[in-house]
XYZ file of C-alpha atoms in Angstrom:
245
model
C -37.027 75.837 13.442
C -38.651 75.660 9.972
C -38.996 78.506 7.516
C -42.818 78.743 8.080
C -42.417 79.087 11.854
C -39.729 81.771 11.373
C -42.011 83.777 9.110
C -44.953 83.584 11.520
C -42.791 84.685 14.437
C -41.402 87.623 12.462
C -44.909 88.837 11.418
C -46.222 88.642 14.965
C -43.261 90.559 16.260
C -43.733 93.241 13.566
C -47.370 93.686 14.522
C -46.531 94.174 18.160
C -43.819 96.648 17.353
C -46.037 98.556 14.940
C -48.705 99.006 17.585
C -46.343 100.350 20.200
C -44.109 102.400 17.961
C -46.062 105.692 18.028
C -46.258 105.775 21.830
C -42.575 105.251 22.101
C -41.860 107.790 19.466
C -44.074 110.437 21.070
C -42.275 110.132 24.408
C -38.763 110.930 25.384
C -37.207 107.806 23.851
C -36.286 104.894 26.088
C -35.048 107.044 28.940
C -36.691 107.790 32.230
C -39.340 105.059 32.337
C -39.392 101.299 32.580
C -40.644 100.618 29.037
C -39.597 98.114 26.330
C -37.415 99.459 23.558
C -37.077 97.972 20.071
C -34.602 98.340 17.293
C -35.481 98.156 13.653
C -33.604 95.304 11.969
C -33.425 93.904 8.450
C -34.911 90.439 7.972
C -33.098 88.263 5.358
C -34.737 86.527 2.459
C -36.045 83.040 3.233
C -34.721 80.248 1.008
C -35.578 76.531 0.865
C -33.446 73.727 -0.539
C -35.152 71.881 -3.393
C -33.912 68.435 -4.637
C -34.395 67.085 -8.162
C -32.988 64.077 -9.934
C -30.159 64.748 -12.318
C -28.603 62.275 -14.836
C -24.922 62.167 -14.047
C -24.022 59.643 -16.761
C -26.180 58.257 -19.543
C -26.494 54.526 -20.268
C -23.485 53.107 -22.069
C -22.451 49.892 -23.786
C -18.983 48.452 -23.690
C -17.406 45.299 -25.048
C -15.615 43.159 -22.456
C -12.961 40.738 -23.713
C -12.386 37.820 -21.345
C -9.063 36.099 -22.016
C -8.963 32.292 -22.246
C -8.295 30.272 -19.138
C -5.283 28.036 -19.754
C -4.138 25.309 -17.404
C -1.717 22.433 -17.536
C -2.381 18.721 -17.783
C -0.016 15.829 -17.134
C 0.273 13.526 -20.118
C 2.242 10.321 -20.438
C 4.808 10.517 -23.210
C 6.557 7.446 -24.626
C 10.307 7.944 -24.591
C 11.206 4.453 -25.838
C 8.686 1.889 -27.150
C 8.355 -1.542 -25.616
C 10.137 -4.447 -27.258
C 10.566 -8.180 -26.855
C 13.897 -9.987 -27.120
C 15.080 -13.555 -26.680
C 17.343 -14.485 -23.811
C 19.338 -17.711 -24.052
C 19.206 -19.538 -20.753
C 22.195 -21.860 -20.165
C 21.660 -25.374 -18.872
C 21.721 -25.957 -15.159
C 23.804 -28.779 -13.757
C 24.073 -30.188 -10.290
C 26.322 -32.683 -8.558
C 24.714 -35.567 -6.750
C 26.272 -38.481 -4.906
C 25.205 -41.921 -5.982
C 26.055 -45.244 -4.408
C 27.437 -47.282 -7.229
C 28.882 -50.811 -7.617
C 32.627 -50.621 -7.765
C 33.368 -54.350 -7.795
C 30.737 -57.036 -8.234
C 30.512 -59.988 -5.922
C 32.378 -63.174 -6.866
C 32.095 -66.876 -6.116
C 35.211 -68.999 -5.643
C 35.504 -72.641 -4.654
C 37.794 -74.366 -2.240
C 38.237 -78.130 -1.925
C 38.219 -79.659 1.502
C 40.243 -82.898 1.976
C 38.405 -86.035 2.980
C 38.232 -86.882 6.651
C 39.520 -90.377 7.325
C 39.327 -92.157 10.655
C 41.023 -95.378 11.666
C 38.466 -97.899 12.834
C 39.472 -101.000 14.828
C 37.246 -103.902 14.373
C 37.359 -107.557 15.370
C 37.585 -109.972 12.492
C 36.716 -113.662 12.874
C 39.708 -115.517 11.715
C 38.218 -118.940 12.447
C 34.682 -119.373 13.408
C 33.902 -121.328 16.494
C 33.047 -125.023 16.280
C 31.455 -127.695 18.305
C 33.165 -130.997 18.884
C 32.231 -133.988 20.904
C 34.546 -134.900 23.694
C 34.439 -138.390 25.139
C 35.782 -139.139 28.598
C 35.271 -141.612 31.388
C 34.060 -140.578 34.644
C 35.223 -142.074 37.879
C 32.802 -144.802 37.533
C 34.278 -145.778 34.208
C 31.316 -144.729 32.298
C 31.913 -143.210 28.914
C 30.516 -139.812 28.733
C 30.363 -137.839 25.542
C 29.736 -134.119 25.716
C 29.665 -131.426 23.068
C 32.408 -128.926 23.500
C 32.319 -125.688 21.744
C 35.479 -124.083 20.524
C 35.265 -120.323 20.546
C 35.841 -118.540 17.287
C 39.274 -117.189 16.627
C 39.176 -113.411 16.208
C 41.685 -110.775 15.459
C 41.499 -107.024 15.841
C 42.451 -105.237 12.673
C 42.590 -101.494 11.905
C 41.214 -99.973 8.775
C 40.685 -96.412 7.515
C 37.124 -95.282 7.140
C 36.230 -92.093 5.199
C 34.070 -90.083 7.523
C 33.718 -87.044 5.234
C 34.747 -87.178 1.649
C 36.464 -84.100 0.228
C 34.071 -81.302 -0.921
C 34.097 -78.354 -3.309
C 32.870 -75.508 -1.115
C 31.798 -72.190 -2.766
C 33.216 -69.005 -1.203
C 31.146 -65.831 -1.822
C 32.928 -62.464 -1.986
C 30.352 -59.634 -1.470
C 30.160 -56.739 -3.975
C 31.908 -53.480 -3.150
C 29.934 -50.205 -3.323
C 31.168 -46.622 -3.068
C 29.629 -43.104 -3.074
C 30.536 -41.581 -6.428
C 29.767 -37.913 -7.287
C 28.000 -37.515 -10.607
C 27.080 -34.365 -12.567
C 23.451 -34.439 -13.665
C 21.424 -32.077 -15.834
C 18.789 -30.311 -13.796
C 17.396 -28.031 -16.492
C 18.313 -28.048 -20.172
C 19.304 -24.931 -22.075
C 16.478 -22.931 -23.521
C 15.318 -19.628 -24.914
C 13.198 -17.236 -22.848
C 11.364 -14.345 -24.424
C 11.498 -11.221 -22.277
C 9.234 -8.239 -22.874
C 10.707 -4.888 -21.965
C 7.921 -2.390 -21.283
C 8.031 1.049 -22.876
C 9.819 3.877 -21.113
C 7.476 6.757 -20.427
C 7.538 10.055 -18.656
C 4.993 12.629 -17.592
C 5.084 16.040 -19.239
C 2.962 19.108 -18.615
C 1.028 20.317 -21.612
C -1.083 23.486 -21.806
C -4.783 22.927 -22.158
C -7.539 25.513 -22.682
C -9.961 25.187 -19.833
C -12.203 27.965 -21.132
C -11.871 29.721 -24.504
C -11.669 33.468 -24.896
C -15.033 35.208 -24.657
C -16.457 38.534 -25.824
C -19.657 40.011 -24.483
C -21.343 43.377 -24.343
C -21.967 44.930 -20.958
C -24.788 47.483 -20.770
C -24.241 49.922 -17.944
C -27.380 51.713 -16.792
C -27.468 55.474 -16.480
C -26.240 57.002 -13.284
C -28.563 59.441 -11.544
C -27.841 61.822 -8.739
C -29.701 64.418 -6.714
C -29.104 68.127 -7.439
C -29.878 70.500 -4.587
C -30.435 74.281 -5.083
C -31.896 77.042 -2.948
C -35.260 78.540 -3.924
C -36.432 81.846 -2.405
C -39.594 81.185 -0.501
C -40.128 84.737 0.844
C -38.355 88.044 0.463
C -36.870 89.641 3.524
C -38.197 92.816 5.215
C -37.829 94.830 8.402
C -38.807 94.029 11.952
C -38.420 95.442 15.436
C -36.143 93.596 17.831
C -36.439 94.300 21.591
C -33.378 95.786 23.171
C -32.354 96.302 26.788
C -33.178 99.782 28.153
C -30.383 101.943 29.630
C -31.156 104.071 32.810
């Protein structure tokens, strides 16, 4: 219930009580009859809460220091620099097997004796001849006839050279053998070798963001102050009470 409604109700009640008060007072109180009785009461003062803005804190300025942001970064650091040096490479030898001539071929000669055969042949010792032979036949006639005398031959033996002696060459083939030989595969030399530098990774601090300084303006802070204000002063009123028989 609001303060205005409370005031209106109290005034109406006071008017009713004021109108009936003399009749009640002129009687014999609240006894004997069925009538309404009222009691005079004190009405309090009426207050109302009033709000108004109040500055709790005025505007201020303050300096804010922001520290630098520092991180780490990996950097390559040379521990030992690179260098080049000469390396002497020894010669490389290998053993191979070669077929070599141990003894060359030769030519010798041998003499073969002559081949002699004995040949028998007939030799005419006296050649044949023809002679005239005269004789008488049985009739006494003289007849003359040629008469051949065969040749006189004789078989003699003689040596005939069938194959005269020869000088025959005799070839002796060469003799080969597998002989191990040491051969140079690669001569000695100098090789230049580069040794790279020796490095390592180290962590170094690095400023990611430098220190900063800026002014922060803080606005004023306002609040609401509440206090009671008297709207109406209190008074008196009549409150109905229950009658006693």
